[in-house]
């Protein structure tokens, strides 16, 4: 994989993480508040944040698995590459190992994504509160 392809793959994965976090955080927070499951506060923010982190991990893990496999494929001189691209890699992976193969490494992903998302959105809520009081 060239540096441009690697950069594009990261951009796609990073964009997917951000989009899924932002969209799902507000939805989870709104759902918690509308159903009176919790009051608007730290507990709500942590719960909605972790749920958003979980959604981000579910959405991004397949992209990460495919990117890693394409980047690490061994291409021998005179032989065809194992994958012609990301879609080919995804199709061959699913065919050979089943769809759950796209979630290899999910535990480390959620272990990283969950706490990061909690810190991100709890901080965001504190900044919102600070500016609201201004």
GROMACS .gro file of N, CA and C in nm:
model
  402
    1UNK      N    1   0.085  -0.117   0.000
    1UNK     CA    2   0.000   0.000   0.000
    1UNK      C    3   0.091   0.124   0.000
    2UNK      N    4   0.062   0.214  -0.091
    2UNK     CA    5   0.143   0.336  -0.098
    2UNK      C    6   0.107   0.429   0.017
    3UNK      N    7   0.191   0.531   0.038
    3UNK     CA    8   0.165   0.628   0.145
    3UNK      C    9   0.033   0.700   0.121
    4UNK      N   10   0.000   0.730  -0.005
    4UNK     CA   11  -0.127   0.797  -0.036
    4UNK      C   12  -0.246   0.706  -0.004
    5UNK      N   13  -0.234   0.578  -0.040
    5UNK     CA   14  -0.341   0.484  -0.009
    5UNK      C   15  -0.355   0.465   0.142
    6UNK      N   16  -0.241   0.458   0.211
    6UNK     CA   17  -0.241   0.443   0.356
    6UNK      C   18  -0.307   0.564   0.422
    7UNK      N   19  -0.273   0.682   0.373
    7UNK     CA   20  -0.332   0.805   0.426
    7UNK      C   21  -0.482   0.810   0.400
    8UNK      N   22  -0.523   0.768   0.281
    8UNK     CA   23  -0.667   0.766   0.249
    8UNK      C   24  -0.741   0.667   0.336
    9UNK      N   25  -0.681   0.551   0.361
    9UNK     CA   26  -0.744   0.450   0.447
    9UNK      C   27  -0.759   0.502   0.588
   10UNK      N   28  -0.657   0.571   0.639
   10UNK     CA   29  -0.666   0.629   0.773
   10UNK      C   30  -0.773   0.735   0.775
   11UNK      N   31  -0.778   0.818   0.672
   11UNK     CA   32  -0.879   0.922   0.665
   11UNK      C   33  -1.019   0.865   0.668
   12UNK      N   34  -1.040   0.756   0.595
   12UNK     CA   35  -1.171   0.692   0.593
   12UNK      C   36  -1.205   0.636   0.730
   13UNK      N   37  -1.109   0.568   0.792
   13UNK     CA   38  -1.132   0.510   0.925
   13UNK      C   39  -1.151   0.617   1.030
   14UNK      N   40  -1.068   0.720   1.026
   14UNK     CA   41  -1.077   0.828   1.124
   14UNK      C   42  -1.209   0.904   1.108
   15UNK      N   43  -1.248   0.928   0.984
   15UNK     CA   44  -1.374   0.997   0.958
   15UNK      C   45  -1.494   0.916   1.006
   16UNK      N   46  -1.484   0.785   0.988
   16UNK     CA   47  -1.590   0.695   1.031
   16UNK      C   48  -1.605   0.698   1.183
   17UNK      N   49  -1.492   0.697   1.253
   17UNK     CA   50  -1.494   0.703   1.399
   17UNK      C   51  -1.559   0.833   1.445
   18UNK      N   52  -1.513   0.945   1.392
   18UNK     CA   53  -1.565   1.075   1.433
   18UNK      C   54  -1.713   1.088   1.402
   19UNK      N   55  -1.752   1.052   1.281
   19UNK     CA   56  -1.894   1.063   1.242
   19UNK      C   57  -1.983   0.977   1.330
   20UNK      N   58  -1.940   0.854   1.357
   20UNK     CA   59  -2.024   0.765   1.439
   20UNK      C   60  -2.028   0.811   1.585
   21UNK      N   61  -1.917   0.865   1.635
   21UNK     CA   62  -1.917   0.917   1.773
   21UNK      C   63  -2.012   1.036   1.786
   22UNK      N   64  -1.997   1.132   1.697
   22UNK     CA   65  -2.077   1.255   1.707
   22UNK      C   66  -2.225   1.227   1.691
   23UNK      N   67  -2.260   1.147   1.592
   23UNK     CA   68  -2.401   1.118   1.568
   23UNK      C   69  -2.463   1.037   1.681
   24UNK      N   70  -2.392   0.938   1.730
   24UNK     CA   71  -2.452   0.851   1.830
   24UNK      C   72  -2.452   0.912   1.970
   25UNK      N   73  -2.353   0.994   2.005
   25UNK     CA   74  -2.349   1.053   2.139
   25UNK      C   75  -2.475   1.133   2.165
   26UNK      N   76  -2.509   1.224   2.076
   26UNK     CA   77  -2.628   1.306   2.097
   26UNK      C   78  -2.756   1.223   2.100
   27UNK      N   79  -2.761   1.118   2.016
   27UNK     CA   80  -2.879   1.031   2.016
   27UNK      C   81  -2.892   0.956   2.148
   28UNK      N   82  -2.782   0.900   2.198
   28UNK     CA   83  -2.787   0.829   2.325
   28UNK      C   84  -2.823   0.923   2.440
   29UNK      N   85  -2.762   1.039   2.442
   29UNK     CA   86  -2.789   1.136   2.549
   29UNK      C   87  -2.937   1.178   2.546
   30UNK      N   88  -2.987   1.207   2.427
   30UNK     CA   89  -3.127   1.247   2.413
   30UNK      C   90  -3.221   1.135   2.458
   31UNK      N   91  -3.190   1.012   2.421
   31UNK     CA   92  -3.273   0.898   2.458
   31UNK      C   93  -3.274   0.879   2.611
   32UNK      N   94  -3.158   0.891   2.673
   32UNK     CA   95  -3.149   0.876   2.819
   32UNK      C   96  -3.232   0.983   2.889
   33UNK      N   97  -3.222   1.106   2.842
   33UNK     CA   98  -3.294   1.217   2.905
   33UNK      C   99  -3.445   1.209   2.878
   34UNK      N  100  -3.485   1.176   2.755
   34UNK     CA  101  -3.628   1.168   2.721
   34UNK      C  102  -3.700   1.059   2.799
   35UNK      N  103  -3.631   0.951   2.827
   35UNK     CA  104  -3.692   0.839   2.899
   35UNK      C  105  -3.674   0.849   3.050
   36UNK      N  106  -3.620   0.962   3.095
   36UNK     CA  107  -3.597   0.986   3.237
   36UNK      C  108  -3.518   0.873   3.304
   37UNK      N  109  -3.424   0.818   3.231
   37UNK     CA  110  -3.339   0.713   3.288
   37UNK      C  111  -3.237   0.773   3.383
   38UNK      N  112  -3.193   0.896   3.352
   38UNK     CA  113  -3.095   0.968   3.433
   38UNK      C  114  -3.121   1.117   3.416
   39UNK      N  115  -3.072   1.195   3.509
   39UNK     CA  116  -3.075   1.341   3.497
   39UNK      C  117  -2.955   1.385   3.413
   40UNK      N  118  -2.965   1.504   3.355
   40UNK     CA  119  -2.853   1.556   3.276
   40UNK      C  120  -2.738   1.588   3.369
   41UNK      N  121  -2.631   1.512   3.359
   41UNK     CA  122  -2.515   1.530   3.444
   41UNK      C  123  -2.405   1.435   3.404
   42UNK      N  124  -2.307   1.422   3.490
   42UNK     CA  125  -2.189   1.341   3.460
   42UNK      C  126  -2.224   1.196   3.426
   43UNK      N  127  -2.315   1.136   3.500
   43UNK     CA  128  -2.354   0.997   3.475
   43UNK      C  129  -2.412   0.978   3.335
   44UNK      N  130  -2.498   1.071   3.295
   44UNK     CA  131  -2.557   1.066   3.161
   44UNK      C  132  -2.448   1.082   3.056
   45UNK      N  133  -2.357   1.177   3.078
   45UNK     CA  134  -2.252   1.204   2.980
   45UNK      C  135  -2.158   1.084   2.966
   46UNK      N  136  -2.123   1.021   3.077
   46UNK     CA  137  -2.035   0.904   3.072
   46UNK      C  138  -2.105   0.788   3.001
   47UNK      N  139  -2.231   0.764   3.035
   47UNK     CA  140  -2.306   0.654   2.974
   47UNK      C  141  -2.322   0.674   2.824
   48UNK      N  142  -2.366   0.793   2.783
   48UNK     CA  143  -2.384   0.822   2.640
   48UNK      C  144  -2.250   0.818   2.568
   49UNK      N  145  -2.144   0.862   2.634
   49UNK     CA  146  -2.010   0.861   2.573
   49UNK      C  147  -1.962   0.719   2.550
   50UNK      N  148  -1.978   0.632   2.650
   50UNK     CA  149  -1.933   0.495   2.633
   50UNK      C  150  -2.012   0.427   2.522
   51UNK      N  151  -2.142   0.452   2.518
   51UNK     CA  152  -2.225   0.394   2.411
   51UNK      C  153  -2.178   0.444   2.274
   52UNK      N  154  -2.144   0.572   2.265
   52UNK     CA  155  -2.093   0.628   2.139
   52UNK      C  156  -1.959   0.566   2.103
   53UNK      N  157  -1.875   0.541   2.202
   53UNK     CA  158  -1.747   0.475   2.177
   53UNK      C  159  -1.766   0.333   2.126
   54UNK      N  160  -1.867   0.264   2.180
   54UNK     CA  161  -1.899   0.129   2.134
   54UNK      C  162  -1.944   0.133   1.988
   55UNK      N  163  -2.031   0.227   1.955
   55UNK     CA  164  -2.078   0.241   1.816
   55UNK      C  165  -1.960   0.271   1.723
   56UNK      N  166  -1.870   0.359   1.766
   56UNK     CA  167  -1.753   0.393   1.685
   56UNK      C  168  -1.664   0.271   1.664
   57UNK      N  169  -1.648   0.189   1.766
   57UNK     CA  170  -1.566   0.068   1.754
   57UNK      C  171  -1.631  -0.032   1.657
   58UNK      N  172  -1.762  -0.049   1.668
   58UNK     CA  173  -1.834  -0.140   1.578
   58UNK      C  174  -1.823  -0.091   1.433
   59UNK      N  175  -1.834   0.039   1.413
   59UNK     CA  176  -1.829   0.095   1.278
   59UNK      C  177  -1.689   0.092   1.218
   60UNK      N  178  -1.588   0.115   1.300
   60UNK     CA  179  -1.452   0.131   1.246
   60UNK      C  180  -1.369   0.004   1.244
   61UNK      N  181  -1.400  -0.094   1.326
   61UNK     CA  182  -1.316  -0.213   1.334
   61UNK      C  183  -1.299  -0.285   1.200
   62UNK      N  184  -1.407  -0.304   1.122
   62UNK     CA  185  -1.386  -0.370   0.991
   62UNK      C  186  -1.289  -0.293   0.900
   63UNK      N  187  -1.297  -0.161   0.901
   63UNK     CA  188  -1.206  -0.080   0.820
   63UNK      C  189  -1.062  -0.101   0.866
   64UNK      N  190  -1.042  -0.104   0.997
   64UNK     CA  191  -0.908  -0.125   1.052
   64UNK      C  192  -0.852  -0.262   1.017
   65UNK      N  193  -0.937  -0.365   1.025
   65UNK     CA  194  -0.893  -0.501   0.992
   65UNK      C  195  -0.851  -0.509   0.845
   66UNK      N  196  -0.935  -0.456   0.758
   66UNK     CA  197  -0.905  -0.460   0.614
   66UNK      C  198  -0.778  -0.380   0.583
   67UNK      N  199  -0.768  -0.260   0.641
   67UNK     CA  200  -0.650  -0.175   0.619
   67UNK      C  201  -0.522  -0.249   0.662
   68UNK      N  202  -0.528  -0.311   0.778
   68UNK     CA  203  -0.411  -0.383   0.830
   68UNK      C  204  -0.374  -0.500   0.739
   69UNK      N  205  -0.473  -0.574   0.694
   69UNK     CA  206  -0.444  -0.689   0.607
   69UNK      C  207  -0.385  -0.645   0.473
   70UNK      N  208  -0.437  -0.538   0.416
   70UNK     CA  209  -0.384  -0.490   0.289
   70UNK      C  210  -0.242  -0.436   0.308
   71UNK      N  211  -0.221  -0.362   0.417
   71UNK     CA  212  -0.088  -0.307   0.442
   71UNK      C  213   0.016  -0.416   0.468
   72UNK      N  214  -0.024  -0.525   0.531
   72UNK     CA  215   0.069  -0.631   0.569
   72UNK      C  216   0.080  -0.745   0.469
   73UNK      N  217   0.007  -0.737   0.357
   73UNK     CA  218   0.012  -0.849   0.262
   73UNK      C  219   0.152  -0.861   0.202
   74UNK      N  220   0.191  -0.984   0.182
   74UNK     CA  221   0.323  -1.015   0.124
   74UNK      C  222   0.305  -1.031  -0.027
   75UNK      N  223   0.376  -0.949  -0.102
   75UNK     CA  224   0.372  -0.958  -0.248
   75UNK      C  225   0.507  -1.009  -0.295
   76UNK      N  226   0.505  -1.128  -0.353
   76UNK     CA  227   0.629  -1.189  -0.401
   76UNK      C  228   0.647  -1.159  -0.549
   77UNK      N  229   0.772  -1.141  -0.588
   77UNK     CA  230   0.804  -1.110  -0.728
   77UNK      C  231   0.748  -1.218  -0.820
   78UNK      N  232   0.682  -1.175  -0.926
   78UNK     CA  233   0.628  -1.268  -1.025
   78UNK      C  234   0.495  -1.331  -0.983
   79UNK      N  235   0.449  -1.301  -0.865
   79UNK     CA  236   0.323  -1.359  -0.817
   79UNK      C  237   0.218  -1.247  -0.804
   80UNK      N  238   0.094  -1.285  -0.816
   80UNK     CA  239  -0.014  -1.188  -0.798
   80UNK      C  240  -0.026  -1.153  -0.650
   81UNK      N  241  -0.061  -1.030  -0.624
   81UNK     CA  242  -0.083  -0.986  -0.485
   81UNK      C  243  -0.204  -1.060  -0.428
   82UNK      N  244  -0.202  -1.091  -0.299
   82UNK     CA  245  -0.316  -1.161  -0.238
   82UNK      C  246  -0.448  -1.083  -0.252
   83UNK      N  247  -0.440  -0.951  -0.248
   83UNK     CA  248  -0.559  -0.867  -0.260
   83UNK      C  249  -0.535  -0.759  -0.364
   84UNK      N  250  -0.637  -0.730  -0.443
   84UNK     CA  251  -0.624  -0.623  -0.542
   84UNK      C  252  -0.663  -0.488  -0.483
   85UNK      N  253  -0.719  -0.489  -0.364
   85UNK     CA  254  -0.760  -0.366  -0.298
   85UNK      C  255  -0.842  -0.398  -0.175
   86UNK      N  256  -0.898  -0.294  -0.115
   86UNK     CA  257  -0.972  -0.310   0.010
   86UNK      C  258  -1.099  -0.393  -0.006
   87UNK      N  259  -1.173  -0.369  -0.113
   87UNK     CA  260  -1.298  -0.444  -0.133
   87UNK      C  261  -1.267  -0.592  -0.157
   88UNK      N  262  -1.165  -0.619  -0.237
   88UNK     CA  263  -1.124  -0.757  -0.262
   88UNK      C  264  -1.082  -0.824  -0.132
   89UNK      N  265  -1.007  -0.753  -0.050
   89UNK     CA  266  -0.964  -0.806   0.080
   89UNK      C  267  -1.085  -0.838   0.168
   90UNK      N  268  -1.180  -0.746   0.173
   90UNK     CA  269  -1.300  -0.767   0.255
   90UNK      C  270  -1.378  -0.890   0.208
   91UNK      N  271  -1.396  -0.902   0.077
   91UNK     CA  272  -1.473  -1.014   0.023
   91UNK      C  273  -1.401  -1.147   0.050
   92UNK      N  274  -1.271  -1.151   0.028
   92UNK     CA  275  -1.195  -1.275   0.052
   92UNK      C  276  -1.192  -1.311   0.200
   93UNK      N  277  -1.183  -1.210   0.285
   93UNK     CA  278  -1.181  -1.234   0.430
   93UNK      C  279  -1.315  -1.292   0.475
   94UNK      N  280  -1.424  -1.232   0.430
   94UNK     CA  281  -1.557  -1.280   0.469
   94UNK      C  282  -1.581  -1.421   0.415
   95UNK      N  283  -1.541  -1.444   0.290
   95UNK     CA  284  -1.561  -1.576   0.229
   95UNK      C  285  -1.481  -1.684   0.303
   96UNK      N  286  -1.356  -1.653   0.336
   96UNK     CA  287  -1.268  -1.753   0.399
   96UNK      C  288  -1.293  -1.770   0.548
   97UNK      N  289  -1.324  -1.660   0.619
   97UNK     CA  290  -1.330  -1.664   0.765
   97UNK      C  291  -1.466  -1.627   0.824
   98UNK      N  292  -1.557  -1.580   0.742
   98UNK     CA  293  -1.687  -1.538   0.790
   98UNK      C  294  -1.686  -1.390   0.827
   99UNK      N  295  -1.803  -1.330   0.840
   99UNK     CA  296  -1.813  -1.186   0.866
   99UNK      C  297  -1.753  -1.142   1.000
  100UNK      N  298  -1.751  -1.231   1.097
  100UNK     CA  299  -1.696  -1.192   1.228
  100UNK      C  300  -1.545  -1.171   1.224
  101UNK      N  301  -1.480  -1.217   1.117
  101UNK     CA  302  -1.336  -1.192   1.102
  101UNK      C  303  -1.306  -1.043   1.094
  102UNK      N  304  -1.404  -0.965   1.051
  102UNK     CA  305  -1.387  -0.820   1.043
  102UNK      C  306  -1.383  -0.756   1.181
  103UNK      N  307  -1.413  -0.833   1.284
  103UNK     CA  308  -1.412  -0.782   1.421
  103UNK      C  309  -1.300  -0.841   1.505
  104UNK      N  310  -1.199  -0.897   1.439
  104UNK     CA  311  -1.080  -0.942   1.513
  104UNK      C  312  -1.017  -0.820   1.576
  105UNK      N  313  -0.977  -0.832   1.701
  105UNK     CA  314  -0.918  -0.719   1.770
  105UNK      C  315  -1.020  -0.621   1.826
  106UNK      N  316  -1.146  -0.663   1.835
  106UNK     CA  317  -1.251  -0.572   1.883
  106UNK      C  318  -1.230  -0.532   2.028
  107UNK      N  319  -1.188  -0.625   2.113
  107UNK     CA  320  -1.168  -0.593   2.255
  107UNK      C  321  -1.063  -0.483   2.272
  108UNK      N  322  -0.947  -0.493   2.209
  108UNK     CA  323  -0.852  -0.382   2.220
  108UNK      C  324  -0.907  -0.251   2.161
  109UNK      N  325  -0.986  -0.262   2.055
  109UNK     CA  326  -1.043  -0.141   1.994
  109UNK      C  327  -1.138  -0.073   2.090
  110UNK      N  328  -1.230  -0.146   2.151
  110UNK     CA  329  -1.325  -0.084   2.244
  110UNK      C  330  -1.255  -0.040   2.372
  111UNK      N  331  -1.149  -0.112   2.408
  111UNK     CA  332  -1.072  -0.073   2.527
  111UNK      C  333  -1.001   0.061   2.507
  112UNK      N  334  -0.970   0.093   2.384
  112UNK     CA  335  -0.907   0.221   2.351
  112UNK      C  336  -1.014   0.327   2.321
  113UNK      N  337  -1.113   0.288   2.243
  113UNK     CA  338  -1.215   0.382   2.195
  113UNK      C  339  -1.308   0.428   2.308
  114UNK      N  340  -1.347   0.337   2.397
  114UNK     CA  341  -1.440   0.371   2.505
  114UNK      C  342  -1.389   0.482   2.595
  115UNK      N  343  -1.274   0.463   2.659
  115UNK     CA  344  -1.223   0.568   2.747
  115UNK      C  345  -1.194   0.700   2.675
  116UNK      N  346  -1.141   0.691   2.553
  116UNK     CA  347  -1.114   0.813   2.477
  116UNK      C  348  -1.243   0.891   2.452
  117UNK      N  349  -1.347   0.820   2.414
  117UNK     CA  350  -1.475   0.886   2.385
  117UNK      C  351  -1.536   0.946   2.511
  118UNK      N  352  -1.521   0.877   2.623
  118UNK     CA  353  -1.572   0.931   2.749
  118UNK      C  354  -1.501   1.063   2.783
  119UNK      N  355  -1.369   1.063   2.776
  119UNK     CA  356  -1.294   1.186   2.804
  119UNK      C  357  -1.334   1.297   2.708
  120UNK      N  358  -1.347   1.262   2.580
  120UNK     CA  359  -1.383   1.360   2.478
  120UNK      C  360  -1.516   1.428   2.508
  121UNK      N  361  -1.621   1.350   2.530
  121UNK     CA  362  -1.753   1.409   2.545
  121UNK      C  363  -1.778   1.468   2.684
  122UNK      N  364  -1.719   1.411   2.787
  122UNK     CA  365  -1.732   1.472   2.920
  122UNK      C  366  -1.664   1.609   2.917
  123UNK      N  367  -1.549   1.618   2.852
  123UNK     CA  368  -1.481   1.747   2.837
  123UNK      C  369  -1.566   1.843   2.756
  124UNK      N  370  -1.624   1.795   2.646
  124UNK     CA  371  -1.711   1.878   2.564
  124UNK      C  372  -1.827   1.934   2.646
  125UNK      N  373  -1.889   1.850   2.726
  125UNK     CA  374  -2.002   1.895   2.807
  125UNK      C  375  -1.958   2.001   2.909
  126UNK      N  376  -1.840   1.986   2.965
  126UNK     CA  377  -1.790   2.085   3.061
  126UNK      C  378  -1.761   2.218   2.991
  127UNK      N  379  -1.708   2.212   2.871
  127UNK     CA  380  -1.683   2.334   2.793
  127UNK      C  381  -1.815   2.400   2.756
  128UNK      N  382  -1.914   2.320   2.715
  128UNK     CA  383  -2.048   2.374   2.685
  128UNK      C  384  -2.105   2.446   2.807
  129UNK      N  385  -2.093   2.382   2.923
  129UNK     CA  386  -2.145   2.440   3.048
  129UNK      C  387  -2.072   2.571   3.079
  130UNK      N  388  -1.941   2.572   3.061
  130UNK     CA  389  -1.862   2.691   3.086
  130UNK      C  390  -1.907   2.808   2.998
  131UNK      N  391  -1.926   2.782   2.869
  131UNK     CA  392  -1.968   2.887   2.777
  131UNK      C  393  -2.115   2.927   2.799
  132UNK      N  394  -2.196   2.833   2.843
  132UNK     CA  395  -2.337   2.863   2.871
  132UNK      C  396  -2.347   2.961   2.988
  133UNK      N  397  -2.258   2.942   3.088
  133UNK     CA  398  -2.259   3.029   3.206
  133UNK      C  399  -2.198   3.164   3.179
  134UNK      N  400  -2.128   3.177   3.066
  134UNK     CA  401  -2.061   3.302   3.035
  134UNK      C  402  -2.158   3.411   3.000
   0.00000   0.00000   0.00000
